[in-house]
DNA sequence: CGGTTGTTTGAATCCGTTCAATACCTGTGG
DNA sequence: CCACAGGTATTGAACGGATTCAAACAACCG
């Protein structure tokens, strides 16, 4: 299950508009004690995000086991936290619809956005090491996540080899993604960072069957700046600059990438 | 086995001067085909880094299984690569003696140091996701690593629950460490970055039974700068600044932390 | 010992921040 | 439906921290 924020996926897989379906299909039984809003999840085996989340090699029996583990979803309202730093870690999450930001906080109150997660991507990996979440996950819009109880997942991994390998791959990919982000923060100019950010988002939307050229940002300029290590004014200036140079067409949160090659050359 | 770069360890564990022992104890049989320099490893169960690398809960039988997997070490000369970006991934590594830097490279040739690894820390996690290493690991001094064939480790994890959990913890901790580094790169001034770097190194040396106050840097100013997202001149200026302010005593690669609290307050 | 590599320090420059003013949305309530 | 408020976005001008360029020095190694 679940791919990491910046997954390497076979593109062109058919992933229709799962993001529009905010209300779960079976708005029924409360399952997890700690979470009053939790609901019974539709089967993984029938999920639109399946190609992103689940290892391809699973047979029917293994799929059924997975379905038995991932039995609930949870809606998260815009601005609400899926979890916060210090919360006990019990589950991983897969974004089913909507989007999130992951943030870490310094003792002095400084915040930093470590990533944005959209449909099909994983949340909560930071909690495994210490059994507590290391940062907050905040919904950028009304969203739904699948809940994957980690103890059960671990047990399943001891039986289902492809699943085990998938989890290792997922965590490793997250490590690699963060390495790229460190390189971005450590070596790139503001202009290059914003260009890289837009191209990365574009690629991820495309992999989900959405337009690579035109999409809506769910985050504010400030959140983008906090992710890219710059001030919101600088983000805005870079958007304006790209506009002047006919590389993108940025109108508030609506982004149209006019010249992807040009952006990549920045 | 293996802790991650910035491990959360029970401090005060007795870990004597393993770093001095550069030559393996059994300089014998060549084991892995691809690696002419590989040698038979001393038992994990007898290793000085044991408290750092191995989950505490293992019983004798499980330890023996682990010993059977980690059966070779490899010396790496200063400046040589343990692996390079694009190399096929087969094994994880634990630093047995010496130290390494991990670097990632952009297409345009820009390099960025993503971490420094010292004795007891893990290397190679970046390769699991794609079956290829994502960056280079370069020895900062003559060093020795334990070789952990990943396929065998995975198999063992399916049988030994504490081992499985340990690997997940390790990878999660690396994700958390990288998050902190992103925050450092994204929000801190040069002065704060260098102070944080010194305190982090100090803590890691202390956890290994070395002095927290006085140690030798194995990396150049340039490598530090590349890790902290600044130029080598800036690193040097910050060292001089801390010297003037009586926070540290920096003499080339020899560092003495005079006022740790002061450094933390920067 | 000389050559190479690494380190320190100064002065000028530049990129991104800061501060400030204005404009633009978006949702809410009259 | 419109007006209004609060958050969000854009743009300009001045400032400042880090870089760049340069020179001198120290340390290391064959």
XYZ file of C-alpha atoms (C1' of nucleotides) in Angstrom:
592
model
C 0.000 0.000 0.000
C 0.756 3.602 -0.280
C 3.365 5.274 -2.306
C 5.615 7.945 -1.007
C 5.315 11.645 -1.704
C 7.315 11.591 -4.877
C 6.808 8.112 -6.169
C 8.446 6.589 -9.163
C 5.410 5.192 -10.871
C 4.693 3.654 -14.195
C 2.966 6.663 -15.754
C -0.250 6.455 -17.676
C -1.946 4.179 -15.180
C -5.655 4.905 -15.117
C -6.494 6.737 -11.941
C -9.760 8.548 -12.391
C -11.001 11.438 -10.347
C -10.782 9.844 -6.931
C -10.107 13.234 -5.404
C -13.639 14.364 -6.057
C -15.091 11.539 -3.992
C -14.759 13.048 -0.545
C -17.540 11.095 1.113
C -16.635 7.447 1.676
C -18.711 4.850 -0.056
C -19.801 3.089 3.114
C -20.454 5.837 5.640
C -20.985 3.295 8.368
C -19.571 1.669 11.441
C -17.151 3.414 13.747
C -14.136 1.217 13.989
C -11.149 2.691 15.836
C -11.819 3.670 19.415
C -9.681 6.784 19.395
C -11.244 8.266 16.349
C -14.934 9.102 16.391
C -14.955 10.094 12.746
C -13.454 6.877 11.426
C -15.485 4.950 8.899
C -15.455 1.616 7.220
C -13.210 1.763 4.196
C -14.030 0.567 0.710
C -11.859 -2.401 -0.279
C -8.273 -1.735 -1.298
C -8.804 -4.208 -4.095
C -11.399 -1.874 -5.569
C -9.645 1.416 -4.865
C -8.920 3.882 -7.614
C -5.547 4.645 -6.058
C -4.690 0.978 -6.084
C -1.933 1.188 -8.674
C -0.197 3.778 -6.521
C -0.583 2.103 -3.159
C -0.389 -1.630 -3.590
C 2.426 -3.827 -4.832
C 1.450 -5.254 -8.175
C 2.473 -8.833 -7.355
C -0.218 -9.535 -4.770
C -2.518 -12.477 -5.459
C -6.181 -12.567 -4.493
C -5.576 -14.142 -1.120
C -2.930 -11.585 -0.196
C -5.152 -8.772 -1.364
C -7.881 -10.056 0.915
C -5.488 -9.982 3.863
C -4.645 -6.394 3.051
C -8.321 -5.506 2.818
C -8.741 -6.980 6.275
C -6.090 -4.662 7.694
C -7.096 -1.432 6.026
C -10.670 -1.440 7.155
C -11.315 2.186 7.935
C -10.965 5.672 6.517
C -11.083 9.026 8.198
C -12.172 12.379 6.850
C -10.081 15.378 7.840
C -11.461 18.875 7.457
C -9.388 21.617 5.847
C -6.969 23.047 8.400
C -7.424 20.143 10.821
C -4.589 17.877 11.888
C -4.492 14.195 10.994
C -1.917 13.905 13.780
C 0.373 16.233 15.662
C 3.960 16.051 16.882
C 4.087 14.015 20.048
C 0.931 12.026 19.301
C 1.335 8.311 19.883
C 2.016 6.474 16.664
C -0.318 3.635 15.786
C -1.012 3.823 12.090
C 0.285 4.837 8.760
C -2.067 6.714 6.476
C -2.642 6.820 2.752
C -4.204 9.932 1.287
C -7.358 8.768 -0.440
C -8.646 12.169 -1.459
C -7.461 15.713 -0.867
C -4.017 16.837 0.246
C -1.860 17.504 3.290
C 1.238 19.328 4.411
C 3.724 17.770 6.819
C 5.428 20.197 9.140
C 8.122 20.026 11.782
C 8.553 22.614 14.476
C 11.712 23.816 16.213
C 11.610 24.496 19.938
C 11.796 28.226 19.227
C 8.533 28.019 17.290
C 9.990 28.115 13.815
C 8.000 25.932 11.447
C 9.152 24.143 8.356
C 7.073 22.306 5.788
C 8.819 19.015 4.991
C 6.438 17.886 2.298
C 3.070 18.036 0.571
C 1.098 14.807 0.164
C -1.603 14.241 -2.427
C -3.848 11.278 -3.240
C -2.053 7.954 -3.172
C 0.813 9.159 -1.005
C 1.827 8.061 2.468
C 1.712 9.876 5.777
C 3.002 8.979 9.209
C 6.309 7.281 8.439
C 7.982 9.652 10.884
C 6.323 7.924 13.822
C 7.749 4.418 13.542
C 11.161 5.203 14.976
C 10.089 6.593 18.333
C 6.448 5.441 18.504
C 5.520 9.144 18.457
C 4.868 11.363 15.517
C 7.681 13.784 14.888
C 5.613 16.511 13.218
C 2.094 17.565 12.292
C 0.092 16.530 9.240
C -2.455 19.213 8.320
C -5.149 18.913 5.656
C -4.879 21.592 2.966
C -8.475 20.923 1.920
C -11.246 18.583 3.044
C -9.604 15.202 2.695
C -9.924 11.500 3.412
C -7.218 9.077 4.493
C -7.073 5.306 4.740
C -5.926 4.106 8.133
C -3.336 1.341 8.209
C -2.706 0.021 11.731
C 1.042 -0.454 11.804
C 1.232 -3.470 14.114
C -1.077 -5.390 11.806
C 0.804 -4.213 8.760
C 4.064 -5.400 10.292
C 2.544 -8.804 10.975
C 1.263 -9.032 7.417
C 4.722 -8.117 6.119
C 6.129 -11.169 7.856
C 3.828 -13.310 5.748
C 3.562 -11.471 2.460
C 6.979 -10.937 0.962
C 5.960 -8.469 -1.770
C 4.176 -6.393 0.834
C 7.239 -6.364 3.064
C 9.401 -5.294 0.190
C 6.911 -2.616 -0.790
C 7.107 -1.010 2.647
C 10.892 -1.005 2.571
C 10.808 0.531 -0.883
C 8.363 3.159 0.235
C 10.472 4.212 3.187
C 13.637 4.192 1.137
C 11.981 6.348 -1.507
C 11.007 8.828 1.163
C 14.645 8.977 2.260
C 15.671 9.643 -1.325
C 12.995 12.283 -1.751
C 14.201 14.078 1.348
C 17.771 13.917 0.054
C 16.672 15.719 -3.098
C 14.901 18.309 -1.025
C 18.043 18.859 1.047
C 19.994 19.390 -2.139
C 17.356 21.862 -3.304
C 17.506 23.752 -0.015
C 21.274 23.610 0.198
C 22.366 24.481 -3.305
C 19.639 26.061 -5.426
C 18.618 29.672 -5.981
C 15.085 30.802 -5.200
C 14.277 30.752 -8.897
C 15.472 27.163 -9.322
C 13.627 26.013 -6.221
C 10.276 27.343 -7.396
C 10.794 25.909 -10.872
C 11.687 22.517 -9.421
C 8.655 22.645 -7.158
C 6.256 23.326 -10.019
C 7.718 20.614 -12.218
C 7.554 18.126 -9.375
C 3.899 18.883 -8.696
C 3.177 18.682 -12.396
C 4.733 15.241 -12.620
C 2.786 13.963 -9.665
C -0.533 15.219 -10.990
C 0.203 13.686 -14.340
C 0.941 10.318 -12.726
C -2.534 10.486 -11.216
C -4.219 11.073 -14.527
C -4.598 14.831 -14.153
C -3.212 17.486 -16.441
C 0.515 18.038 -16.139
C 0.167 21.522 -17.572
C -2.655 23.012 -15.561
C -3.520 22.503 -11.927
C -4.591 24.219 -8.779
C -2.287 24.822 -5.867
C -3.893 23.841 -2.611
C -1.315 25.654 -0.505
C -0.645 29.349 0.095
C 2.452 31.241 -0.996
C 3.561 31.209 2.588
C 3.350 27.411 2.778
C 5.257 27.076 -0.471
C 7.896 29.434 0.852
C 8.134 27.496 4.071
C 8.651 24.333 2.067
C 11.264 25.865 -0.223
C 13.174 27.810 2.416
C 12.224 31.322 1.329
C 9.743 34.081 2.172
C 6.304 34.254 0.619
C 7.217 37.498 -1.137
C 10.065 35.736 -2.892
C 7.755 32.947 -4.045
C 5.392 35.551 -5.434
C 8.213 37.372 -7.200
C 9.402 34.152 -8.810
C 5.898 33.400 -10.085
C 5.754 36.903 -11.560
C 9.176 36.435 -13.084
C 8.176 33.146 -14.739
C 5.059 34.879 -15.988
C 7.095 37.659 -17.625
C 9.386 35.051 -19.181
C 6.406 33.111 -20.570
C 7.336 29.974 -18.639
C 4.173 29.682 -16.592
C 0.835 31.367 -16.339
C 0.172 31.911 -12.651
C -3.123 33.367 -11.616
C -3.518 33.080 -7.881
C -3.690 29.387 -7.141
C -4.258 28.406 -10.747
C -1.040 27.371 -12.455
C -0.522 26.678 -16.122
C 2.886 25.494 -17.175
C 3.567 27.040 -20.558
C 7.150 25.967 -21.180
C 8.180 22.967 -19.114
C 11.561 22.634 -20.836
C 12.273 26.286 -20.158
C 11.393 25.796 -16.511
C 13.687 22.797 -16.285
C 16.537 24.819 -17.775
C 16.272 27.583 -15.150
C 21.891 -4.096 13.309
C 22.925 -0.640 12.532
C 21.653 2.565 13.903
C 20.959 5.526 11.776
C 23.136 8.618 11.498
C 21.629 10.405 14.430
C 20.463 7.609 16.638
C 18.460 7.914 19.779
C 20.498 5.664 22.008
C 20.577 4.865 25.667
C 23.654 6.895 26.558
C 26.486 5.634 28.709
C 26.693 2.282 26.969
C 30.285 1.096 26.942
C 31.631 1.412 23.454
C 35.412 1.461 23.609
C 37.744 2.703 20.933
C 36.448 0.658 18.045
C 37.438 3.389 15.657
C 41.117 2.712 16.286
C 40.788 -0.883 15.115
C 40.979 -0.367 11.385
C 42.290 -3.809 10.490
C 39.640 -6.526 10.813
C 40.233 -9.223 13.351
C 40.098 -12.082 10.881
C 41.885 -10.885 7.770
C 40.865 -13.957 5.873
C 38.669 -15.424 3.203
C 37.297 -13.433 0.341
C 33.567 -13.831 0.418
C 31.557 -11.633 -1.936
C 32.324 -12.036 -5.573
C 32.039 -8.392 -6.511
C 34.324 -7.206 -3.798
C 37.916 -8.417 -3.846
C 38.724 -6.691 -0.562
C 35.906 -8.231 1.447
C 36.860 -10.170 4.534
C 35.269 -12.472 7.026
C 33.653 -10.434 9.743
C 34.019 -10.922 13.471
C 30.733 -11.996 15.039
C 28.069 -9.358 15.600
C 27.500 -10.943 18.969
C 31.019 -9.935 19.962
C 31.102 -6.527 18.295
C 31.950 -3.397 20.204
C 29.298 -1.474 18.290
C 26.719 -4.060 19.229
C 24.660 -1.817 21.477
C 24.304 0.631 18.594
C 23.536 -1.829 15.838
C 21.501 -4.687 17.214
C 18.067 -4.720 18.782
C 18.445 -5.508 22.468
C 15.704 -8.152 22.545
C 17.455 -10.768 20.433
C 18.003 -14.167 22.026
C 21.046 -16.353 21.379
C 19.467 -18.223 18.510
C 18.399 -15.023 16.765
C 21.823 -13.529 17.283
C 23.353 -16.556 15.648
C 21.107 -16.073 12.619
C 22.261 -12.497 12.391
C 25.890 -13.555 12.640
C 25.244 -15.889 9.745
C 24.028 -13.028 7.582
C 26.641 -10.444 8.393
C 29.620 -12.551 7.554
C 31.948 -10.098 5.893
C 33.512 -6.695 6.331
C 35.169 -4.440 3.847
C 37.910 -1.891 4.322
C 37.551 1.370 2.409
C 40.527 3.637 1.947
C 40.235 7.362 2.628
C 38.684 9.076 -0.377
C 37.436 5.833 -1.896
C 33.773 5.126 -2.526
C 31.892 2.397 -0.702
C 29.342 2.717 -3.485
C 28.395 5.284 -6.073
C 25.139 6.626 -7.467
C 23.748 4.163 -9.971
C 25.525 1.134 -8.489
C 23.262 -1.863 -8.109
C 21.993 -2.160 -4.569
C 22.622 -5.464 -2.810
C 23.602 -4.651 0.745
C 23.240 -2.268 3.592
C 26.390 -1.306 5.458
C 27.203 -0.537 9.056
C 30.237 1.615 9.752
C 32.480 -0.488 11.939
C 35.381 1.935 12.112
C 36.107 5.301 10.515
C 33.635 7.662 8.893
C 31.889 8.477 5.645
C 30.064 11.236 3.850
C 26.955 10.585 1.770
C 26.550 12.816 -1.231
C 23.951 13.344 -3.918
C 24.684 14.960 -7.243
C 22.466 17.077 -9.465
C 22.623 16.615 -13.217
C 24.420 19.959 -13.526
C 27.270 18.629 -11.375
C 26.304 20.376 -8.153
C 27.082 18.198 -5.150
C 25.398 18.144 -1.811
C 26.453 16.266 1.314
C 23.340 14.658 2.812
C 25.015 13.243 5.902
C 28.123 12.125 7.745
C 28.220 8.586 9.144
C 30.459 7.434 11.983
C 30.952 4.091 13.717
C 27.716 2.230 14.398
C 25.709 4.131 11.798
C 24.017 2.820 8.670
C 24.783 3.366 5.018
C 22.971 2.372 1.862
C 19.314 2.842 2.805
C 18.902 4.995 -0.290
C 19.236 1.965 -2.538
C 16.268 -0.121 -1.454
C 13.610 1.856 -3.281
C 14.986 1.577 -6.801
C 17.523 -1.256 -6.401
C 20.176 1.322 -7.256
C 22.095 3.597 -4.980
C 20.953 7.175 -5.225
C 24.223 8.810 -4.185
C 27.849 8.137 -3.313
C 29.274 7.084 0.031
C 32.883 8.231 0.392
C 35.254 7.345 3.225
C 36.579 10.388 5.066
C 39.414 8.290 6.520
C 40.530 4.679 6.255
C 37.428 2.841 7.376
C 35.774 -0.553 7.691
C 32.141 -1.459 7.103
C 30.081 -4.546 7.860
C 28.269 -5.852 4.808
C 24.635 -6.835 5.291
C 23.158 -8.552 2.226
C 19.704 -7.060 2.002
C 17.838 -10.049 0.572
C 19.018 -12.187 3.472
C 18.222 -9.463 5.943
C 14.713 -9.195 4.553
C 14.245 -12.930 4.900
C 15.486 -12.831 8.477
C 13.082 -10.000 9.229
C 10.208 -12.240 8.262
C 11.252 -14.610 11.022
C 12.663 -12.351 13.713
C 10.113 -9.798 14.768
C 12.444 -7.558 16.819
C 14.830 -7.435 13.896
C 12.026 -6.466 11.533
C 10.934 -3.727 13.855
C 14.494 -2.512 14.266
C 14.893 -2.020 10.526
C 11.649 -0.071 10.319
C 12.737 2.069 13.234
C 16.078 2.692 11.653
C 14.586 3.833 8.376
C 12.004 5.962 10.119
C 14.717 7.596 12.205
C 16.608 8.426 9.063
C 13.480 10.086 7.689
C 13.189 12.120 10.886
C 16.854 13.052 10.802
C 16.492 14.294 7.249
C 13.453 16.326 8.270
C 15.535 18.088 10.897
C 18.211 18.747 8.346
C 15.634 20.234 5.987
C 14.466 22.521 8.755
C 18.064 23.521 9.405
C 18.659 24.263 5.728
C 15.340 25.997 5.290
C 15.107 28.208 8.344
C 18.412 28.700 10.155
C 21.162 31.297 9.777
C 24.705 30.205 8.991
C 25.662 30.744 12.611
C 22.859 28.526 13.915
C 23.617 25.815 11.378
C 27.256 25.531 12.381
C 26.362 25.551 16.081
C 23.760 22.829 15.538
C 26.247 20.786 13.540
C 28.880 20.895 16.280
C 26.421 20.001 19.023
C 25.074 17.113 16.977
C 28.545 15.698 16.370
C 29.361 16.151 20.035
C 26.317 14.172 21.082
C 27.085 11.349 18.708
C 30.689 11.064 19.888
C 29.540 11.066 23.462
C 27.092 8.238 22.771
C 30.035 6.218 21.510
C 32.053 6.733 24.652
C 34.235 9.523 23.303
C 34.580 13.013 24.687
C 31.632 15.281 23.991
C 33.808 18.339 24.465
C 36.834 17.601 22.335
C 37.024 15.782 19.022
C 38.574 15.804 15.616
C 36.660 16.682 12.494
C 37.295 14.204 9.742
C 35.819 16.436 7.056
C 37.047 19.637 5.431
C 35.431 23.066 5.762
C 34.190 22.630 2.250
C 32.434 19.365 3.092
C 30.881 20.932 6.176
C 29.707 23.844 4.079
C 28.289 21.514 1.492
C 26.396 19.710 4.223
C 25.097 22.897 5.830
C 24.234 24.747 2.647
C 26.908 27.437 2.793
C 30.351 28.221 1.427
C 33.518 27.033 3.106
C 34.522 30.624 3.858
C 31.330 31.102 5.813
C 31.994 27.955 7.835
C 35.443 29.260 8.638
C 34.085 32.658 9.646
C 31.562 31.051 11.984
C 34.288 28.992 13.649
C 36.297 32.172 14.137
C 33.244 33.946 15.488
C 32.575 31.186 18.027
C 36.226 31.363 18.986
C 36.009 35.098 19.683
C 32.856 34.544 21.712
C 34.538 31.801 23.770
C 31.993 29.184 22.687
C 34.400 26.798 21.019
C 38.126 26.443 20.568
C 38.682 25.557 16.937
C 42.173 24.803 15.782
C 42.066 23.379 12.303
C 40.276 20.051 12.594
C 40.554 19.922 16.362
C 37.398 21.161 18.061
C 36.893 21.842 21.717
C 33.437 22.868 22.802
C 33.902 25.383 25.588
C 30.326 26.476 26.221
C 27.742 23.993 24.967
C 24.808 25.891 26.473
C 25.994 29.066 24.807
C 26.237 27.253 21.491
C 22.721 25.895 21.904
C 21.406 29.394 22.570
C 22.836 30.812 19.330
C 61.864 20.621 0.963
C 58.512 22.221 -2.453
C 54.081 21.607 -4.035
C 49.465 20.723 -3.051
C 45.598 21.084 -0.432
C 43.083 23.214 3.103
C 42.113 27.424 6.066
C 41.644 32.198 7.381
C 40.511 36.909 6.603
C 39.182 41.195 4.081
C 36.422 44.007 0.723
C 32.947 44.390 -2.707
C 28.866 42.529 -4.516
C 24.410 40.408 -4.835
C 20.359 37.710 -3.743
C 16.801 37.335 -0.797
C 14.688 39.557 3.239
C 12.302 43.145 5.512
C 9.119 46.665 5.751
C 5.359 48.851 3.725
C 1.626 49.927 0.713
C -1.850 48.302 -2.271
C -4.755 45.007 -4.607
C -7.184 40.835 -4.803
C -9.966 37.100 -3.515
C -13.581 34.368 -0.884
C -16.921 33.547 2.049
C -20.351 35.619 5.262
C -24.055 38.195 6.813
C -27.067 42.015 6.086
C -27.353 40.558 -4.267
C -23.903 43.528 -2.528
C -20.781 45.192 0.962
C -17.489 44.164 3.991
C -13.828 41.831 6.510
C -9.892 38.967 6.848
C -6.766 36.450 4.800
C -3.931 36.157 0.670
C -1.114 37.992 -3.056
C 1.628 41.431 -5.508
C 5.035 44.925 -5.944
C 8.552 48.472 -4.615
C 12.592 50.275 -1.997
C 16.068 49.776 1.480
C 18.741 46.715 3.986
C 21.713 42.898 5.399
C 23.700 38.254 5.567
C 26.101 35.265 2.800
C 28.747 34.865 -1.423
C 32.414 36.024 -4.437
C 36.894 37.253 -5.418
C 41.388 37.695 -3.791
C 45.420 37.236 -1.082
C 48.102 35.270 2.482
C 48.945 31.629 5.518
C 49.113 26.863 7.561
C 49.302 21.985 7.300
C 50.271 17.927 5.134
C 52.571 14.517 2.161
C 55.590 12.462 -1.010
